[in-house]
JSON list of C-alpha atoms in Angstrom, two decimals:
[
{"chain": "G", "resi": 1, "resn": "ASP", "atom": "CA", "xyz": [-30.75, -3.00, 6.61]},
{"chain": "G", "resi": 2, "resn": "VAL", "atom": "CA", "xyz": [-30.46, -2.78, 10.36]},
{"chain": "G", "resi": 3, "resn": "LYS", "atom": "CA", "xyz": [-33.44, -4.09, 12.23]},
{"chain": "G", "resi": 4, "resn": "VAL", "atom": "CA", "xyz": [-34.16, -3.62, 15.89]},
{"chain": "G", "resi": 5, "resn": "THR", "atom": "CA", "xyz": [-37.18, -5.20, 17.47]},
{"chain": "G", "resi": 6, "resn": "GLN", "atom": "CA", "xyz": [-39.09, -4.98, 20.63]},
{"chain": "G", "resi": 7, "resn": "SER", "atom": "CA", "xyz": [-41.14, -7.73, 22.08]},
{"chain": "G", "resi": 8, "resn": "SER", "atom": "CA", "xyz": [-44.11, -5.71, 22.65]},
{"chain": "G", "resi": 9, "resn": "ARG", "atom": "CA", "xyz": [-45.68, -2.38, 21.27]},
{"chain": "G", "resi": 10, "resn": "TYR", "atom": "CA", "xyz": [-48.21, -1.85, 24.15]},
{"chain": "G", "resi": 11, "resn": "LEU", "atom": "CA", "xyz": [-48.02, -3.33, 27.40]},
{"chain": "G", "resi": 12, "resn": "VAL", "atom": "CA", "xyz": [-50.20, -2.87, 30.61]},
{"chain": "G", "resi": 13, "resn": "LYS", "atom": "CA", "xyz": [-49.12, -3.92, 33.89]},
{"chain": "G", "resi": 14, "resn": "ARG", "atom": "CA", "xyz": [-49.99, -3.88, 37.41]},
{"chain": "G", "resi": 15, "resn": "THR", "atom": "CA", "xyz": [-47.86, -1.92, 40.29]},
{"chain": "G", "resi": 16, "resn": "GLY", "atom": "CA", "xyz": [-45.58, -4.37, 41.90]},
{"chain": "G", "resi": 17, "resn": "GLU", "atom": "CA", "xyz": [-45.13, -6.75, 38.98]},
{"chain": "G", "resi": 18, "resn": "LYS", "atom": "CA", "xyz": [-41.96, -7.91, 37.45]},
{"chain": "G", "resi": 19, "resn": "VAL", "atom": "CA", "xyz": [-41.75, -6.62, 33.90]},
{"chain": "G", "resi": 20, "resn": "PHE", "atom": "CA", "xyz": [-39.46, -7.95, 31.26]},
{"chain": "G", "resi": 21, "resn": "LEU", "atom": "CA", "xyz": [-38.97, -5.70, 27.91]},
{"chain": "G", "resi": 22, "resn": "GLU", "atom": "CA", "xyz": [-36.84, -7.54, 25.59]},
{"chain": "G", "resi": 23, "resn": "CYS", "atom": "CA", "xyz": [-34.83, -6.04, 22.58]},
{"chain": "G", "resi": 24, "resn": "VAL", "atom": "CA", "xyz": [-33.07, -7.76, 19.43]},
{"chain": "G", "resi": 25, "resn": "GLN", "atom": "CA", "xyz": [-30.85, -6.52, 16.93]},
{"chain": "G", "resi": 26, "resn": "ASP", "atom": "CA", "xyz": [-29.85, -8.20, 13.62]},
{"chain": "G", "resi": 27, "resn": "MET", "atom": "CA", "xyz": [-26.62, -6.38, 12.63]},
{"chain": "G", "resi": 28, "resn": "ASP", "atom": "CA", "xyz": [-24.25, -7.73, 15.08]},
{"chain": "G", "resi": 29, "resn": "HIS", "atom": "CA", "xyz": [-23.78, -4.64, 17.05]},
{"chain": "G", "resi": 30, "resn": "GLU", "atom": "CA", "xyz": [-21.61, -4.16, 19.94]},
{"chain": "G", "resi": 31, "resn": "ASN", "atom": "CA", "xyz": [-23.55, -1.56, 21.47]},
{"chain": "G", "resi": 32, "resn": "MET", "atom": "CA", "xyz": [-26.86, -1.65, 22.94]},
{"chain": "G", "resi": 33, "resn": "PHE", "atom": "CA", "xyz": [-28.99, 0.94, 24.80]},
{"chain": "G", "resi": 34, "resn": "TRP", "atom": "CA", "xyz": [-32.35, 1.38, 26.78]},
{"chain": "G", "resi": 35, "resn": "TYR", "atom": "CA", "xyz": [-34.10, 4.63, 26.85]},
{"chain": "G", "resi": 36, "resn": "ARG", "atom": "CA", "xyz": [-37.50, 6.09, 28.34]},
{"chain": "G", "resi": 37, "resn": "GLN", "atom": "CA", "xyz": [-39.29, 8.97, 26.51]},
{"chain": "G", "resi": 38, "resn": "ASP", "atom": "CA", "xyz": [-41.94, 11.32, 28.39]},
{"chain": "G", "resi": 39, "resn": "PRO", "atom": "CA", "xyz": [-43.47, 14.26, 27.06]},
{"chain": "G", "resi": 40, "resn": "GLY", "atom": "CA", "xyz": [-41.35, 17.31, 28.15]},
{"chain": "G", "resi": 41, "resn": "LEU", "atom": "CA", "xyz": [-38.16, 15.35, 29.33]},
{"chain": "G", "resi": 42, "resn": "GLY", "atom": "CA", "xyz": [-37.10, 13.87, 25.92]},
{"chain": "G", "resi": 43, "resn": "LEU", "atom": "CA", "xyz": [-35.13, 10.80, 25.78]},
{"chain": "G", "resi": 44, "resn": "ARG", "atom": "CA", "xyz": [-33.22, 9.52, 28.97]},
{"chain": "G", "resi": 45, "resn": "LEU", "atom": "CA", "xyz": [-30.86, 6.91, 29.11]},
{"chain": "G", "resi": 46, "resn": "ILE", "atom": "CA", "xyz": [-31.33, 4.20, 31.41]},
{"chain": "G", "resi": 47, "resn": "TYR", "atom": "CA", "xyz": [-28.89, 1.60, 30.70]},
{"chain": "G", "resi": 48, "resn": "PHE", "atom": "CA", "xyz": [-26.46, 0.64, 27.80]},
{"chain": "G", "resi": 49, "resn": "SER", "atom": "CA", "xyz": [-24.10, -2.12, 27.23]},
{"chain": "G", "resi": 50, "resn": "TYR", "atom": "CA", "xyz": [-20.91, -2.44, 25.16]},
{"chain": "G", "resi": 51, "resn": "ASP", "atom": "CA", "xyz": [-20.47, -6.11, 25.33]},
{"chain": "G", "resi": 52, "resn": "VAL", "atom": "CA", "xyz": [-22.07, -9.10, 26.12]},
{"chain": "G", "resi": 53, "resn": "LYS", "atom": "CA", "xyz": [-22.63, -9.68, 29.84]},
{"chain": "G", "resi": 54, "resn": "MET", "atom": "CA", "xyz": [-21.15, -5.97, 30.46]},
{"chain": "G", "resi": 55, "resn": "LYS", "atom": "CA", "xyz": [-23.57, -3.22, 31.30]},
{"chain": "G", "resi": 56, "resn": "GLU", "atom": "CA", "xyz": [-23.41, 0.49, 32.37]},
{"chain": "G", "resi": 57, "resn": "LYS", "atom": "CA", "xyz": [-25.68, 2.85, 34.13]},
{"chain": "G", "resi": 58, "resn": "GLY", "atom": "CA", "xyz": [-27.00, 5.53, 32.45]},
{"chain": "G", "resi": 59, "resn": "ASP", "atom": "CA", "xyz": [-28.71, 8.76, 33.82]},
{"chain": "G", "resi": 60, "resn": "ILE", "atom": "CA", "xyz": [-31.81, 7.08, 35.27]},
{"chain": "G", "resi": 61, "resn": "PRO", "atom": "CA", "xyz": [-30.96, 3.50, 36.17]},
{"chain": "G", "resi": 62, "resn": "GLU", "atom": "CA", "xyz": [-33.00, 3.42, 39.73]},
{"chain": "G", "resi": 63, "resn": "GLY", "atom": "CA", "xyz": [-35.59, 1.13, 39.68]},
{"chain": "G", "resi": 64, "resn": "TYR", "atom": "CA", "xyz": [-34.57, -1.12, 36.47]},
{"chain": "G", "resi": 65, "resn": "SER", "atom": "CA", "xyz": [-31.92, -3.58, 35.88]},
{"chain": "G", "resi": 66, "resn": "VAL", "atom": "CA", "xyz": [-30.55, -5.29, 32.44]},
{"chain": "G", "resi": 67, "resn": "SER", "atom": "CA", "xyz": [-29.39, -8.35, 31.31]},
{"chain": "G", "resi": 68, "resn": "ARG", "atom": "CA", "xyz": [-27.15, -9.24, 28.07]},
{"chain": "G", "resi": 69, "resn": "GLU", "atom": "CA", "xyz": [-26.45, -12.59, 27.65]},
{"chain": "G", "resi": 70, "resn": "LYS", "atom": "CA", "xyz": [-26.49, -12.76, 23.94]},
{"chain": "G", "resi": 71, "resn": "LYS", "atom": "CA", "xyz": [-24.97, -9.96, 21.81]},
{"chain": "G", "resi": 72, "resn": "GLU", "atom": "CA", "xyz": [-27.80, -9.70, 19.67]},
{"chain": "G", "resi": 73, "resn": "ARG", "atom": "CA", "xyz": [-30.55, -9.36, 23.01]},
{"chain": "G", "resi": 74, "resn": "PHE", "atom": "CA", "xyz": [-30.67, -6.81, 25.55]},
{"chain": "G", "resi": 75, "resn": "SER", "atom": "CA", "xyz": [-33.25, -6.98, 28.03]},
{"chain": "G", "resi": 76, "resn": "LEU", "atom": "CA", "xyz": [-34.69, -4.14, 30.37]},
{"chain": "G", "resi": 77, "resn": "ILE", "atom": "CA", "xyz": [-36.33, -5.35, 33.86]},
{"chain": "G", "resi": 78, "resn": "LEU", "atom": "CA", "xyz": [-38.65, -3.67, 36.24]},
{"chain": "G", "resi": 79, "resn": "GLU", "atom": "CA", "xyz": [-38.25, -5.77, 39.24]},
{"chain": "G", "resi": 80, "resn": "SER", "atom": "CA", "xyz": [-41.21, -4.30, 41.05]},
{"chain": "G", "resi": 81, "resn": "ALA", "atom": "CA", "xyz": [-43.40, -1.92, 38.29]},
{"chain": "G", "resi": 82, "resn": "SER", "atom": "CA", "xyz": [-44.69, 1.45, 39.69]},
{"chain": "G", "resi": 83, "resn": "THR", "atom": "CA", "xyz": [-46.60, 3.82, 38.40]},
{"chain": "G", "resi": 84, "resn": "ASN", "atom": "CA", "xyz": [-44.27, 6.38, 37.60]},
{"chain": "G", "resi": 85, "resn": "GLN", "atom": "CA", "xyz": [-42.52, 3.95, 35.18]},
{"chain": "G", "resi": 86, "resn": "THR", "atom": "CA", "xyz": [-45.40, 4.12, 32.79]},
{"chain": "G", "resi": 87, "resn": "SER", "atom": "CA", "xyz": [-43.44, 5.48, 29.88]},
{"chain": "G", "resi": 88, "resn": "MET", "atom": "CA", "xyz": [-42.49, 4.91, 26.04]},
{"chain": "G", "resi": 89, "resn": "TYR", "atom": "CA", "xyz": [-39.40, 2.63, 26.20]},
{"chain": "G", "resi": 90, "resn": "LEU", "atom": "CA", "xyz": [-37.04, 2.56, 23.27]},
{"chain": "G", "resi": 91, "resn": "CYS", "atom": "CA", "xyz": [-34.05, 0.35, 22.61]},
{"chain": "G", "resi": 92, "resn": "ALA", "atom": "CA", "xyz": [-31.20, 1.11, 20.38]},
{"chain": "G", "resi": 93, "resn": "SER", "atom": "CA", "xyz": [-28.06, -0.50, 19.18]},
{"chain": "G", "resi": 94, "resn": "SER", "atom": "CA", "xyz": [-24.97, 1.01, 17.31]},
{"chain": "G", "resi": 95, "resn": "GLY", "atom": "CA", "xyz": [-21.89, -0.34, 15.95]},
{"chain": "G", "resi": 96, "resn": "THR", "atom": "CA", "xyz": [-18.32, -0.03, 17.29]},
{"chain": "G", "resi": 97, "resn": "GLY", "atom": "CA", "xyz": [-17.37, 3.46, 18.57]},
{"chain": "G", "resi": 98, "resn": "ILE", "atom": "CA", "xyz": [-20.03, 6.05, 19.40]},
{"chain": "G", "resi": 99, "resn": "ASN", "atom": "CA", "xyz": [-21.79, 6.49, 15.83]},
{"chain": "G", "resi": 100, "resn": "GLU", "atom": "CA", "xyz": [-25.24, 6.46, 14.56]},
{"chain": "G", "resi": 101, "resn": "GLN", "atom": "CA", "xyz": [-28.03, 4.38, 16.91]},
{"chain": "G", "resi": 102, "resn": "TYR", "atom": "CA", "xyz": [-30.78, 2.45, 15.48]},
{"chain": "G", "resi": 103, "resn": "PHE", "atom": "CA", "xyz": [-33.92, 2.49, 17.29]},
{"chain": "G", "resi": 104, "resn": "GLY", "atom": "CA", "xyz": [-36.52, -0.13, 17.75]},
{"chain": "G", "resi": 105, "resn": "PRO", "atom": "CA", "xyz": [-40.29, 0.72, 17.54]},
{"chain": "G", "resi": 106, "resn": "GLY", "atom": "CA", "xyz": [-40.53, 1.36, 21.19]},
{"chain": "G", "resi": 107, "resn": "THR", "atom": "CA", "xyz": [-42.66, -0.53, 23.94]},
{"chain": "G", "resi": 108, "resn": "ARG", "atom": "CA", "xyz": [-45.45, 1.66, 25.59]},
{"chain": "G", "resi": 109, "resn": "LEU", "atom": "CA", "xyz": [-45.73, 0.72, 29.01]},
{"chain": "G", "resi": 110, "resn": "THR", "atom": "CA", "xyz": [-48.54, 1.53, 31.37]},
{"chain": "G", "resi": 111, "resn": "VAL", "atom": "CA", "xyz": [-48.59, 0.69, 34.85]},
{"chain": "G", "resi": 112, "resn": "THR", "atom": "CA", "xyz": [-51.78, 0.73, 36.78]},
{"chain": "O", "resi": 1, "resn": "ARG", "atom": "CA", "xyz": [-27.08, 24.37, 32.65]},
{"chain": "O", "resi": 2, "resn": "LYS", "atom": "CA", "xyz": [-28.43, 21.47, 30.33]},
{"chain": "O", "resi": 3, "resn": "GLU", "atom": "CA", "xyz": [-26.31, 19.71, 28.03]},
{"chain": "O", "resi": 4, "resn": "VAL", "atom": "CA", "xyz": [-28.17, 20.02, 24.97]},
{"chain": "O", "resi": 5, "resn": "GLU", "atom": "CA", "xyz": [-30.50, 22.65, 24.60]},
{"chain": "O", "resi": 6, "resn": "GLN", "atom": "CA", "xyz": [-33.42, 23.31, 21.82]},
{"chain": "O", "resi": 7, "resn": "ASP", "atom": "CA", "xyz": [-36.30, 25.84, 21.40]},
{"chain": "O", "resi": 8, "resn": "PRO", "atom": "CA", "xyz": [-39.19, 23.37, 21.76]},
{"chain": "O", "resi": 9, "resn": "GLY", "atom": "CA", "xyz": [-41.23, 25.14, 19.02]},
{"chain": "O", "resi": 10, "resn": "PRO", "atom": "CA", "xyz": [-43.60, 24.22, 17.37]},
{"chain": "O", "resi": 11, "resn": "PHE", "atom": "CA", "xyz": [-42.58, 25.97, 14.19]},
{"chain": "O", "resi": 12, "resn": "ASN", "atom": "CA", "xyz": [-45.55, 26.42, 12.20]},
{"chain": "O", "resi": 13, "resn": "VAL", "atom": "CA", "xyz": [-44.40, 27.07, 8.78]},
{"chain": "O", "resi": 14, "resn": "PRO", "atom": "CA", "xyz": [-46.04, 26.95, 4.98]},
{"chain": "O", "resi": 15, "resn": "GLU", "atom": "CA", "xyz": [-45.00, 24.53, 2.35]},
{"chain": "O", "resi": 16, "resn": "GLY", "atom": "CA", "xyz": [-42.05, 26.11, 0.29]},
{"chain": "O", "resi": 17, "resn": "ALA", "atom": "CA", "xyz": [-40.62, 27.83, 3.43]},
{"chain": "O", "resi": 18, "resn": "THR", "atom": "CA", "xyz": [-37.37, 27.94, 4.66]},
{"chain": "O", "resi": 19, "resn": "VAL", "atom": "CA", "xyz": [-36.83, 27.43, 8.32]},
{"chain": "O", "resi": 20, "resn": "ALA", "atom": "CA", "xyz": [-33.83, 26.79, 10.70]},
{"chain": "O", "resi": 21, "resn": "PHE", "atom": "CA", "xyz": [-33.34, 25.25, 14.15]},
{"chain": "O", "resi": 22, "resn": "ASN", "atom": "CA", "xyz": [-30.37, 25.89, 16.58]},
{"chain": "O", "resi": 23, "resn": "CYS", "atom": "CA", "xyz": [-29.25, 23.70, 19.32]},
{"chain": "O", "resi": 24, "resn": "THR", "atom": "CA", "xyz": [-26.64, 24.67, 21.74]},
{"chain": "O", "resi": 25, "resn": "TYR", "atom": "CA", "xyz": [-24.54, 22.33, 23.92]},
{"chain": "O", "resi": 26, "resn": "SER", "atom": "CA", "xyz": [-22.67, 22.90, 26.83]},
{"chain": "O", "resi": 27, "resn": "ASN", "atom": "CA", "xyz": [-19.76, 20.58, 26.82]},
{"chain": "O", "resi": 28, "resn": "SER", "atom": "CA", "xyz": [-16.73, 22.05, 24.92]},
{"chain": "O", "resi": 29, "resn": "ALA", "atom": "CA", "xyz": [-15.07, 18.88, 24.61]},
{"chain": "O", "resi": 30, "resn": "SER", "atom": "CA", "xyz": [-18.17, 17.30, 22.75]},
{"chain": "O", "resi": 31, "resn": "GLN", "atom": "CA", "xyz": [-16.83, 15.30, 19.71]},
{"chain": "O", "resi": 32, "resn": "SER", "atom": "CA", "xyz": [-19.44, 14.42, 17.53]},
{"chain": "O", "resi": 33, "resn": "PHE", "atom": "CA", "xyz": [-23.17, 15.86, 16.59]},
{"chain": "O", "resi": 34, "resn": "PHE", "atom": "CA", "xyz": [-25.91, 14.54, 14.93]},
{"chain": "O", "resi": 35, "resn": "TRP", "atom": "CA", "xyz": [-29.55, 15.52, 13.73]},
{"chain": "O", "resi": 36, "resn": "TYR", "atom": "CA", "xyz": [-32.47, 12.76, 14.24]},
{"chain": "O", "resi": 37, "resn": "ARG", "atom": "CA", "xyz": [-35.93, 12.96, 13.43]},
{"chain": "O", "resi": 38, "resn": "GLN", "atom": "CA", "xyz": [-38.98, 11.62, 15.15]},
{"chain": "O", "resi": 39, "resn": "ASP", "atom": "CA", "xyz": [-42.28, 11.29, 13.49]},
{"chain": "O", "resi": 40, "resn": "CYS", "atom": "CA", "xyz": [-45.09, 11.42, 15.86]},
{"chain": "O", "resi": 41, "resn": "ARG", "atom": "CA", "xyz": [-45.53, 7.85, 17.63]},
{"chain": "O", "resi": 42, "resn": "LYS", "atom": "CA", "xyz": [-42.22, 6.56, 15.94]},
{"chain": "O", "resi": 43, "resn": "GLU", "atom": "CA", "xyz": [-38.68, 5.91, 16.58]},
{"chain": "O", "resi": 44, "resn": "PRO", "atom": "CA", "xyz": [-35.97, 8.54, 16.11]},
{"chain": "O", "resi": 45, "resn": "LYS", "atom": "CA", "xyz": [-33.94, 7.88, 13.02]},
{"chain": "O", "resi": 46, "resn": "LEU", "atom": "CA", "xyz": [-30.54, 9.44, 11.99]},
{"chain": "O", "resi": 47, "resn": "LEU", "atom": "CA", "xyz": [-31.33, 12.38, 9.59]},
{"chain": "O", "resi": 48, "resn": "MET", "atom": "CA", "xyz": [-27.86, 13.28, 9.14]},
{"chain": "O", "resi": 49, "resn": "SER", "atom": "CA", "xyz": [-24.09, 13.78, 10.91]},
{"chain": "O", "resi": 50, "resn": "VAL", "atom": "CA", "xyz": [-23.08, 17.25, 11.51]},
{"chain": "O", "resi": 51, "resn": "TYR", "atom": "CA", "xyz": [-19.10, 17.59, 10.46]},
{"chain": "O", "resi": 52, "resn": "SER", "atom": "CA", "xyz": [-17.18, 20.75, 11.23]},
{"chain": "O", "resi": 53, "resn": "SER", "atom": "CA", "xyz": [-16.95, 21.82, 7.61]},
{"chain": "O", "resi": 54, "resn": "GLY", "atom": "CA", "xyz": [-20.83, 21.83, 7.47]},
{"chain": "O", "resi": 55, "resn": "ASN", "atom": "CA", "xyz": [-22.77, 19.01, 5.35]},
{"chain": "O", "resi": 56, "resn": "GLU", "atom": "CA", "xyz": [-25.57, 19.11, 2.82]},
{"chain": "O", "resi": 57, "resn": "ASP", "atom": "CA", "xyz": [-28.11, 16.55, 1.91]},
{"chain": "O", "resi": 58, "resn": "GLY", "atom": "CA", "xyz": [-30.56, 17.79, -0.92]},
{"chain": "O", "resi": 59, "resn": "ARG", "atom": "CA", "xyz": [-32.75, 20.51, 1.10]},
{"chain": "O", "resi": 60, "resn": "PHE", "atom": "CA", "xyz": [-31.32, 19.93, 4.56]},
{"chain": "O", "resi": 61, "resn": "THR", "atom": "CA", "xyz": [-27.91, 21.60, 5.56]},
{"chain": "O", "resi": 62, "resn": "ALA", "atom": "CA", "xyz": [-26.24, 21.02, 9.06]},
{"chain": "O", "resi": 63, "resn": "GLN", "atom": "CA", "xyz": [-23.65, 23.51, 10.58]},
{"chain": "O", "resi": 64, "resn": "LEU", "atom": "CA", "xyz": [-21.58, 23.08, 13.21]},
{"chain": "O", "resi": 65, "resn": "ASN", "atom": "CA", "xyz": [-20.13, 26.28, 15.27]},
{"chain": "O", "resi": 66, "resn": "ARG", "atom": "CA", "xyz": [-17.71, 25.14, 17.77]},
{"chain": "O", "resi": 67, "resn": "ALA", "atom": "CA", "xyz": [-16.46, 28.23, 19.11]},
{"chain": "O", "resi": 68, "resn": "SER", "atom": "CA", "xyz": [-20.17, 29.51, 20.13]},
{"chain": "O", "resi": 69, "resn": "GLN", "atom": "CA", "xyz": [-20.87, 26.11, 20.86]},
{"chain": "O", "resi": 70, "resn": "TYR", "atom": "CA", "xyz": [-24.14, 25.45, 18.53]},
{"chain": "O", "resi": 71, "resn": "ILE", "atom": "CA", "xyz": [-25.36, 23.32, 15.65]},
{"chain": "O", "resi": 72, "resn": "SER", "atom": "CA", "xyz": [-27.79, 24.35, 13.20]},
{"chain": "O", "resi": 73, "resn": "LEU", "atom": "CA", "xyz": [-30.35, 22.80, 10.68]},
{"chain": "O", "resi": 74, "resn": "LEU", "atom": "CA", "xyz": [-31.84, 24.25, 7.89]},
{"chain": "O", "resi": 75, "resn": "ILE", "atom": "CA", "xyz": [-34.49, 22.94, 5.56]},
{"chain": "O", "resi": 76, "resn": "ARG", "atom": "CA", "xyz": [-35.17, 24.27, 2.55]},
{"chain": "O", "resi": 77, "resn": "ASP", "atom": "CA", "xyz": [-38.56, 24.07, 0.46]},
{"chain": "O", "resi": 78, "resn": "SER", "atom": "CA", "xyz": [-40.30, 22.66, 3.23]},
{"chain": "O", "resi": 79, "resn": "LYS", "atom": "CA", "xyz": [-42.56, 19.52, 2.49]},
{"chain": "O", "resi": 80, "resn": "LEU", "atom": "CA", "xyz": [-45.48, 18.25, 4.29]},
{"chain": "O", "resi": 81, "resn": "SER", "atom": "CA", "xyz": [-43.66, 15.28, 5.13]},
{"chain": "O", "resi": 82, "resn": "ASP", "atom": "CA", "xyz": [-40.94, 17.26, 6.92]},
{"chain": "O", "resi": 83, "resn": "SER", "atom": "CA", "xyz": [-43.37, 17.93, 9.77]},
{"chain": "O", "resi": 84, "resn": "ALA", "atom": "CA", "xyz": [-41.71, 15.73, 12.46]},
{"chain": "O", "resi": 85, "resn": "THR", "atom": "CA", "xyz": [-39.59, 16.51, 15.82]},
{"chain": "O", "resi": 86, "resn": "TYR", "atom": "CA", "xyz": [-35.49, 16.93, 15.15]},
{"chain": "O", "resi": 87, "resn": "LEU", "atom": "CA", "xyz": [-33.77, 15.91, 18.00]},
{"chain": "O", "resi": 88, "resn": "CYS", "atom": "CA", "xyz": [-30.05, 17.47, 18.36]},
{"chain": "O", "resi": 89, "resn": "VAL", "atom": "CA", "xyz": [-27.69, 14.84, 19.53]},
{"chain": "O", "resi": 90, "resn": "VAL", "atom": "CA", "xyz": [-24.24, 15.38, 21.02]},
{"chain": "O", "resi": 91, "resn": "THR", "atom": "CA", "xyz": [-21.59, 12.75, 22.01]},
{"chain": "O", "resi": 92, "resn": "LEU", "atom": "CA", "xyz": [-19.52, 13.60, 25.25]},
{"chain": "O", "resi": 93, "resn": "PRO", "atom": "CA", "xyz": [-15.62, 12.18, 25.40]},
{"chain": "O", "resi": 94, "resn": "SER", "atom": "CA", "xyz": [-16.46, 10.79, 28.81]},
{"chain": "O", "resi": 95, "resn": "GLY", "atom": "CA", "xyz": [-19.10, 10.01, 31.39]},
{"chain": "O", "resi": 96, "resn": "ASN", "atom": "CA", "xyz": [-21.64, 7.70, 31.70]},
{"chain": "O", "resi": 97, "resn": "THR", "atom": "CA", "xyz": [-23.82, 8.79, 28.97]},
{"chain": "O", "resi": 98, "resn": "PRO", "atom": "CA", "xyz": [-22.49, 8.15, 25.61]},
{"chain": "O", "resi": 99, "resn": "LEU", "atom": "CA", "xyz": [-25.19, 10.03, 23.50]},
{"chain": "O", "resi": 100, "resn": "VAL", "atom": "CA", "xyz": [-26.95, 13.35, 24.97]},
{"chain": "O", "resi": 101, "resn": "PHE", "atom": "CA", "xyz": [-30.08, 13.89, 23.09]},
{"chain": "O", "resi": 102, "resn": "GLY", "atom": "CA", "xyz": [-31.79, 17.26, 22.88]},
{"chain": "O", "resi": 103, "resn": "LYS", "atom": "CA", "xyz": [-35.57, 17.37, 24.01]},
{"chain": "O", "resi": 104, "resn": "GLY", "atom": "CA", "xyz": [-36.57, 18.23, 20.34]},
{"chain": "O", "resi": 105, "resn": "THR", "atom": "CA", "xyz": [-37.77, 20.79, 18.06]},
{"chain": "O", "resi": 106, "resn": "ARG", "atom": "CA", "xyz": [-41.32, 20.34, 16.61]},
{"chain": "O", "resi": 107, "resn": "LEU", "atom": "CA", "xyz": [-42.14, 21.12, 12.86]},
{"chain": "O", "resi": 108, "resn": "SER", "atom": "CA", "xyz": [-45.32, 21.41, 11.31]},
{"chain": "O", "resi": 109, "resn": "VAL", "atom": "CA", "xyz": [-45.44, 22.32, 7.93]},
{"chain": "O", "resi": 110, "resn": "ILE", "atom": "CA", "xyz": [-48.81, 23.63, 6.74]},
{"chain": "O", "resi": 111, "resn": "ALA", "atom": "CA", "xyz": [-50.47, 23.20, 3.43]}
]
């Protein structure tokens, strides 16, 4: 059974803090993704990665960076958190090709 | 025009009813199509893929109409446990977004 885990379910940070969101998958998947989900806006892709040390910008990369040093781990970094980055962050992974994505449980981040 | 459009609902239906959702997509070169289900405060999970010939899984039937660029999901004999948000998902042949998610259609099945 595929498992995608995220480091925190809930996180509260202050404006200007550096924030790390970690995602780990246990199925040896090549592809990993970071989304944010907001009411009325749906799921929006921030960054994704097709391989270790590779990254691609999604639709809304501004204010975020990512790191993929190991195949199973994909980190999302908010260099200087802002209140408009308060959101639900979802990590996902998938195997080779564009097919089913498995999502982690999400991290609800609040920036005050 | 948005790439994937869905009626947000909510669709409020009684138990046992049949309900159908449509989703339209704008890119005629879209290749693969899926329906995901998202329960309240949970992550999305794949419900079913949508094939050109249509496919059925128990009470759920998915159809693809390439000419009109829409996909549909039909739920028969609705159960209370079907209450969720249903996300339409389309893959694009190129570009920087591998999967495009619709905003979802909310279904509430009422006893």
